[in-house]
GROMACS .gro file of C-alpha atoms in nm:
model
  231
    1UNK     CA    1   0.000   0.000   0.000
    2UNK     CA    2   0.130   0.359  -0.084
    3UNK     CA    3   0.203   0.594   0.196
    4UNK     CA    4   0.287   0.948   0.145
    5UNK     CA    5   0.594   1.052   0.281
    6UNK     CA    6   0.560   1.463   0.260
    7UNK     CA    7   0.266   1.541   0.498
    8UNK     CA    8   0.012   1.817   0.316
    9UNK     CA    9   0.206   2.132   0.428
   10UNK     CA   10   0.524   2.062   0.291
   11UNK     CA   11   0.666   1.998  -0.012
   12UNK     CA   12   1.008   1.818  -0.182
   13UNK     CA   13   1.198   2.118  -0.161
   14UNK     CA   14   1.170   2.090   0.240
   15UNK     CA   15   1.312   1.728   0.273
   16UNK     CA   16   1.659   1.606   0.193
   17UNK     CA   17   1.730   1.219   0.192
   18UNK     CA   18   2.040   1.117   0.420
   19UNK     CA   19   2.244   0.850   0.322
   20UNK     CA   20   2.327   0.762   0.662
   21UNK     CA   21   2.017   0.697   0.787
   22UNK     CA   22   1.831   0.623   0.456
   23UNK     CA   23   1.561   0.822   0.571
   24UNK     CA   24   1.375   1.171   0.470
   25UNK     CA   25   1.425   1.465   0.680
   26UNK     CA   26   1.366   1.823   0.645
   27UNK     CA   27   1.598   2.069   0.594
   28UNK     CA   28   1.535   2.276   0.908
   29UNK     CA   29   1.622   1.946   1.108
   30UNK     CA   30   1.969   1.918   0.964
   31UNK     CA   31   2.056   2.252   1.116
   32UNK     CA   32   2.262   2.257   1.468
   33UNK     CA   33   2.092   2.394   1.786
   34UNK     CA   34   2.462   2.567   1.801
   35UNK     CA   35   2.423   2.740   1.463
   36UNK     CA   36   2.053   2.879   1.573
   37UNK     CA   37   2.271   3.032   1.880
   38UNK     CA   38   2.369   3.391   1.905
   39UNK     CA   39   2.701   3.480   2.086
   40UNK     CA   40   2.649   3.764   2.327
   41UNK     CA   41   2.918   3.925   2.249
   42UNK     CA   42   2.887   3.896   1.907
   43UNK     CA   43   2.841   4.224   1.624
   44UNK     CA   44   2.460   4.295   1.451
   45UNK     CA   45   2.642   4.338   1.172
   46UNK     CA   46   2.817   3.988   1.192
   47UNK     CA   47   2.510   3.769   1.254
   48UNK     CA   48   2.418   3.499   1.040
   49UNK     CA   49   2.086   3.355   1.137
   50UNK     CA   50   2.053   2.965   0.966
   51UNK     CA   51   1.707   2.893   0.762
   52UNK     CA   52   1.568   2.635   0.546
   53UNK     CA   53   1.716   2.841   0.253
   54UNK     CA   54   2.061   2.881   0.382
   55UNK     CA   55   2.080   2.497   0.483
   56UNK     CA   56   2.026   2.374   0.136
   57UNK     CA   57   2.224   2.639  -0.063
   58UNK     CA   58   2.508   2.544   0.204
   59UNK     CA   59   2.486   2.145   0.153
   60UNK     CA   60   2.461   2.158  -0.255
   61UNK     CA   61   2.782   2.442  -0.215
   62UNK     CA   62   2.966   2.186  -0.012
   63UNK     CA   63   2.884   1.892  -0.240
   64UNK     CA   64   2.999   2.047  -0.565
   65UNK     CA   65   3.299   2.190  -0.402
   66UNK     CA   66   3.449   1.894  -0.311
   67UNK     CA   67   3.384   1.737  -0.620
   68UNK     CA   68   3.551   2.041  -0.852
   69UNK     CA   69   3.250   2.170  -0.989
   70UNK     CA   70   3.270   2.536  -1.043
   71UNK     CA   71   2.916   2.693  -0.896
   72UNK     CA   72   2.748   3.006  -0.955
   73UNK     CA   73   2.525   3.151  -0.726
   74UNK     CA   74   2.271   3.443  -0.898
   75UNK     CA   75   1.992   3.640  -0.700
   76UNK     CA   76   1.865   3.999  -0.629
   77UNK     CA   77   2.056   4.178  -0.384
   78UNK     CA   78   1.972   4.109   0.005
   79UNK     CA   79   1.965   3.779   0.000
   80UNK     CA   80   2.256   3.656   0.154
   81UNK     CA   81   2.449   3.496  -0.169
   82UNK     CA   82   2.834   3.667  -0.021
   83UNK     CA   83   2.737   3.610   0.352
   84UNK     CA   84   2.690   3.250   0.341
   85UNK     CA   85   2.953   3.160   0.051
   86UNK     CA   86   3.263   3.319   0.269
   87UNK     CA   87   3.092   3.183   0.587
   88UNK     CA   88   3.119   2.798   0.425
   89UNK     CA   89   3.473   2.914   0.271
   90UNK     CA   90   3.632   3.039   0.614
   91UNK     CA   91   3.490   2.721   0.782
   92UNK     CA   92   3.688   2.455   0.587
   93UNK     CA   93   3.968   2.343   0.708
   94UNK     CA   94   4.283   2.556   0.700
   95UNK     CA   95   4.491   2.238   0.649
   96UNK     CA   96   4.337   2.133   0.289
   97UNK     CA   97   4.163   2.464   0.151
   98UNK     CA   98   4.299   2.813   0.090
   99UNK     CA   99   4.093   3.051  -0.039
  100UNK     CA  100   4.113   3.433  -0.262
  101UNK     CA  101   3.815   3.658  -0.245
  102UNK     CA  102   3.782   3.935  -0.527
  103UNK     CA  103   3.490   4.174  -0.562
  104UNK     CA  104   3.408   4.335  -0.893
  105UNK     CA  105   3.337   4.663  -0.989
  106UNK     CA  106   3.290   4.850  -1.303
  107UNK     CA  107   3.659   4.946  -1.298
  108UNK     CA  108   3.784   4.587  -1.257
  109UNK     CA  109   4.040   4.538  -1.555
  110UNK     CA  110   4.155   4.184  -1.675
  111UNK     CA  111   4.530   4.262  -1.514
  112UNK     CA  112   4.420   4.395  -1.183
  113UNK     CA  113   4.192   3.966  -1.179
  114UNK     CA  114   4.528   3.844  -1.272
  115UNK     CA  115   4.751   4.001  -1.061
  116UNK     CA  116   4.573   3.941  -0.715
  117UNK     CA  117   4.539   3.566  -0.803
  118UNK     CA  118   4.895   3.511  -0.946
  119UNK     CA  119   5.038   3.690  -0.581
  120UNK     CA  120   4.851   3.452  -0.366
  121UNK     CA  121   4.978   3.085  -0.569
  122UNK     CA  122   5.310   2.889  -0.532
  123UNK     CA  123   5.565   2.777  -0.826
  124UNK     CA  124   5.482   2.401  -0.844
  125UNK     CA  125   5.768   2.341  -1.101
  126UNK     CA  126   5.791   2.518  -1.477
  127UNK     CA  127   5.503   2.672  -1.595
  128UNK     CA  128   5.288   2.526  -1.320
  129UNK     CA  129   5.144   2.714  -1.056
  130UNK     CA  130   4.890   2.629  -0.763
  131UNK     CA  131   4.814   2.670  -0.392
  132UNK     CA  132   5.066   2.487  -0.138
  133UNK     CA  133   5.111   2.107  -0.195
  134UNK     CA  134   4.889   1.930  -0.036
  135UNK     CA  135   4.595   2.202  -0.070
  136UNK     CA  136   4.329   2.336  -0.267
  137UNK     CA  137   4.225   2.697  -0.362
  138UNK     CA  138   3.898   2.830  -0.378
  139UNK     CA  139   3.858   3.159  -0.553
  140UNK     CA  140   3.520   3.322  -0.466
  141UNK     CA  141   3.419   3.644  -0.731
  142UNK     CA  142   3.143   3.818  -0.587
  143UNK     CA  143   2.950   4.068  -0.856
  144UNK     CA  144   3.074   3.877  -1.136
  145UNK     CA  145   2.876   4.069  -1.400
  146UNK     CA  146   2.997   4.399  -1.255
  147UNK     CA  147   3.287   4.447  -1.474
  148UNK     CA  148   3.198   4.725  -1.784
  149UNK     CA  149   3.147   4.618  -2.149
  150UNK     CA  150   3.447   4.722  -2.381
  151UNK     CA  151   3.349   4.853  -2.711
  152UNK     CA  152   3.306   4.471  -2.852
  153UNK     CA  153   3.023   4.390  -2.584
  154UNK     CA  154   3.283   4.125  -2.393
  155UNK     CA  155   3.402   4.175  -2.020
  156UNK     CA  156   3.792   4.119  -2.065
  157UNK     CA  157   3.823   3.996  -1.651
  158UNK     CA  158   3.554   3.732  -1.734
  159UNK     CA  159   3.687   3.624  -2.034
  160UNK     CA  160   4.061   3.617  -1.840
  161UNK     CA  161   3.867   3.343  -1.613
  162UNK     CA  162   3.684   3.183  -1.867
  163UNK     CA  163   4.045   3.142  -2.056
  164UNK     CA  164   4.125   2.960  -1.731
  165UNK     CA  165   3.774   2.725  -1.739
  166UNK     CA  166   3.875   2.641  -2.132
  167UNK     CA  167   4.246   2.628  -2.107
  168UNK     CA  168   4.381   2.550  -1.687
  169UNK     CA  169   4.554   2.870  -1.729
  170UNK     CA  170   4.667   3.140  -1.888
  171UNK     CA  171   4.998   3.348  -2.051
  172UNK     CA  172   5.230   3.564  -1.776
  173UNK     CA  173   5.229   3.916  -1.919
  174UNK     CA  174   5.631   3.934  -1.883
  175UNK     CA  175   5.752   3.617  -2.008
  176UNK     CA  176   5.445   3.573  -2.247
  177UNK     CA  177   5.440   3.187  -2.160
  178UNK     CA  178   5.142   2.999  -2.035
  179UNK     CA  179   5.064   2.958  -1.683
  180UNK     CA  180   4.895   2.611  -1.582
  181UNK     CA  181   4.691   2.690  -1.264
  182UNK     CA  182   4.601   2.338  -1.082
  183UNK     CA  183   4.381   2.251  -0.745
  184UNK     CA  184   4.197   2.575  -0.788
  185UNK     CA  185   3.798   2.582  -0.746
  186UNK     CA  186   3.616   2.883  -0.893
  187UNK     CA  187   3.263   3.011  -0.667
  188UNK     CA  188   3.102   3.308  -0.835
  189UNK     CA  189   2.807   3.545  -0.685
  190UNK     CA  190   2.600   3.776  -0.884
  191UNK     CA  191   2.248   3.935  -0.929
  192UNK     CA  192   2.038   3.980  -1.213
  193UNK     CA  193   2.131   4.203  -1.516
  194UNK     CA  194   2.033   4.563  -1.483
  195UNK     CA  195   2.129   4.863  -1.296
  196UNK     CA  196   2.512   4.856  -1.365
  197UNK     CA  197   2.525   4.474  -1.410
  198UNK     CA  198   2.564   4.345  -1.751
  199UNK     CA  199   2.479   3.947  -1.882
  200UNK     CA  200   2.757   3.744  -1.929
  201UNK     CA  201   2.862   3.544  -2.230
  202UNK     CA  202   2.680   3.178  -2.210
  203UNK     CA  203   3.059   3.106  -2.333
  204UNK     CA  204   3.138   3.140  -1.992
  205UNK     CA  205   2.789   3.012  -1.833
  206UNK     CA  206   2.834   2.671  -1.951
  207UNK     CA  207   3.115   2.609  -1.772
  208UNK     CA  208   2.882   2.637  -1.384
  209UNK     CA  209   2.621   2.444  -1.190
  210UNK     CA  210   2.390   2.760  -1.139
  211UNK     CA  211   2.165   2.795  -0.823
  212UNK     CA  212   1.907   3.038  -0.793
  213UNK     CA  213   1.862   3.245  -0.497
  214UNK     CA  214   1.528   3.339  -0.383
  215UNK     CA  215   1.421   3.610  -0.203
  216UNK     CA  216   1.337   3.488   0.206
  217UNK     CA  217   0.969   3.390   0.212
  218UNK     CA  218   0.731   3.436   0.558
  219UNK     CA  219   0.859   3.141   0.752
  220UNK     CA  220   1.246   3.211   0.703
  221UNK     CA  221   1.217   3.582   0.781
  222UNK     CA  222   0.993   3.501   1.097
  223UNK     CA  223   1.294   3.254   1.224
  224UNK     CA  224   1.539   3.580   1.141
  225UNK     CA  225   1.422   3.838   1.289
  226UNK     CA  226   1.261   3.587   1.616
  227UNK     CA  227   1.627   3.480   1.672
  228UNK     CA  228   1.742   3.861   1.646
  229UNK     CA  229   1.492   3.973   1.917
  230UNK     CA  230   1.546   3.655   2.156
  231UNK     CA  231   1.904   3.766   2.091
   0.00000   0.00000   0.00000
């Protein structure tokens, strides 16, 4: 006999299956009571309050990071995309991750992207270059789209990284020889086109698992701003 599963009030988006247990759960039970707890002492500014939103973006983030699959994360502004990708990014463990943060602007230039992650990798051997042995680099670009068109339509920082995505690396500016980048992870934030931000080539697109963010709905702002008061 058939039994559902998903009582009337929720849906599949609120369970996740756990392989451990080989049972159905919902999201909000995966969450620790000590992530739902406030520090006394800590800033407003600082506060990051878990939901059923942030505990699924946070499990698929995890999952395709640690199986090399670059992700892209796009939504309107306000909802939490660069708070909760450098909270999971500053959380792994300093003995097997490094990680580079760079935020676009209009003014970003294709050198500037190159420079900052060039200074922060080691010389493997010739020609190949990468975080310490024994690591791996995550580089997180928040406002990807940000970056202003040239006369040709293309962003020349995006198309620096998606030289990387194509080719593992790309040509030192001095020597003019290529650069192999290994054990390097891309995460990239942006919101919708419009208002300064510009689409980017599907060139470039194809190369990420994209997640959608949404804005909060009723329930996950009630647990926010509940835990803020109580706090």
């Amino acid at each position: 006999m058939w039994a559902k599963f998903i009582p009337d009030e929720a849906t599949c988006f609120e369970y996740v299956f756990l392989q451990t247990t080989h049972k159905w759960v919902l999201w909000t039970d995966t969450i620790h009571k000590d992530e739902t707890k406030i520090s006394p002492t800590a800033e407003f500014s600082q506060i990051i309050v878990p939901t059923l939103d942030t505990a699924r973006y946070t499990f698929l983030l995890d999952i395709l990071l640690r199986h090399d699959r670059p992700v892209l994360f796009v939504g309107p502004t306000g909802t939490g995309k660069t708070v909760y990708v450098q909270k999971l990014l500053l959380g792994l463990k300093a003995t097997e991750w490094s990680s580079i943060f760079i935020n676009y602007s209009a003014q970003t230039s294709a050198n500037q992207s190159q420079d900052i992650i060039d200074g922060k990798l080691d010389k493997r051997r010739k020609g190949v270059f990468g975080p310490p042995m024994g690591k791996r680099c995550v580089i997180f670009v928040d406002d990807l789209n940000m970056p202003a068109l040239e006369t040709y339509g293309a962003q020349p920082p995006i198309e620096l990284l998606r030289q990387f995505m194509d080719h593992s690396g790309w040509y030192d500016r001095k020597e003019n020889a290529f650069r192999k980048l290994v054990d390097i992870s891309f995460v990239c934030a942006m919101g919708p086109p419009g208002g300064g931000r510009n689409p980017i080539t599907p060139r470039y697109m194809r190369h990420f698992n994209i997640i959608a963010y949404t804005p909060f709905d009723d329930p996950s702002m009630i647990t926010i701003f509940k835990s803020i008061f109580d706090w």
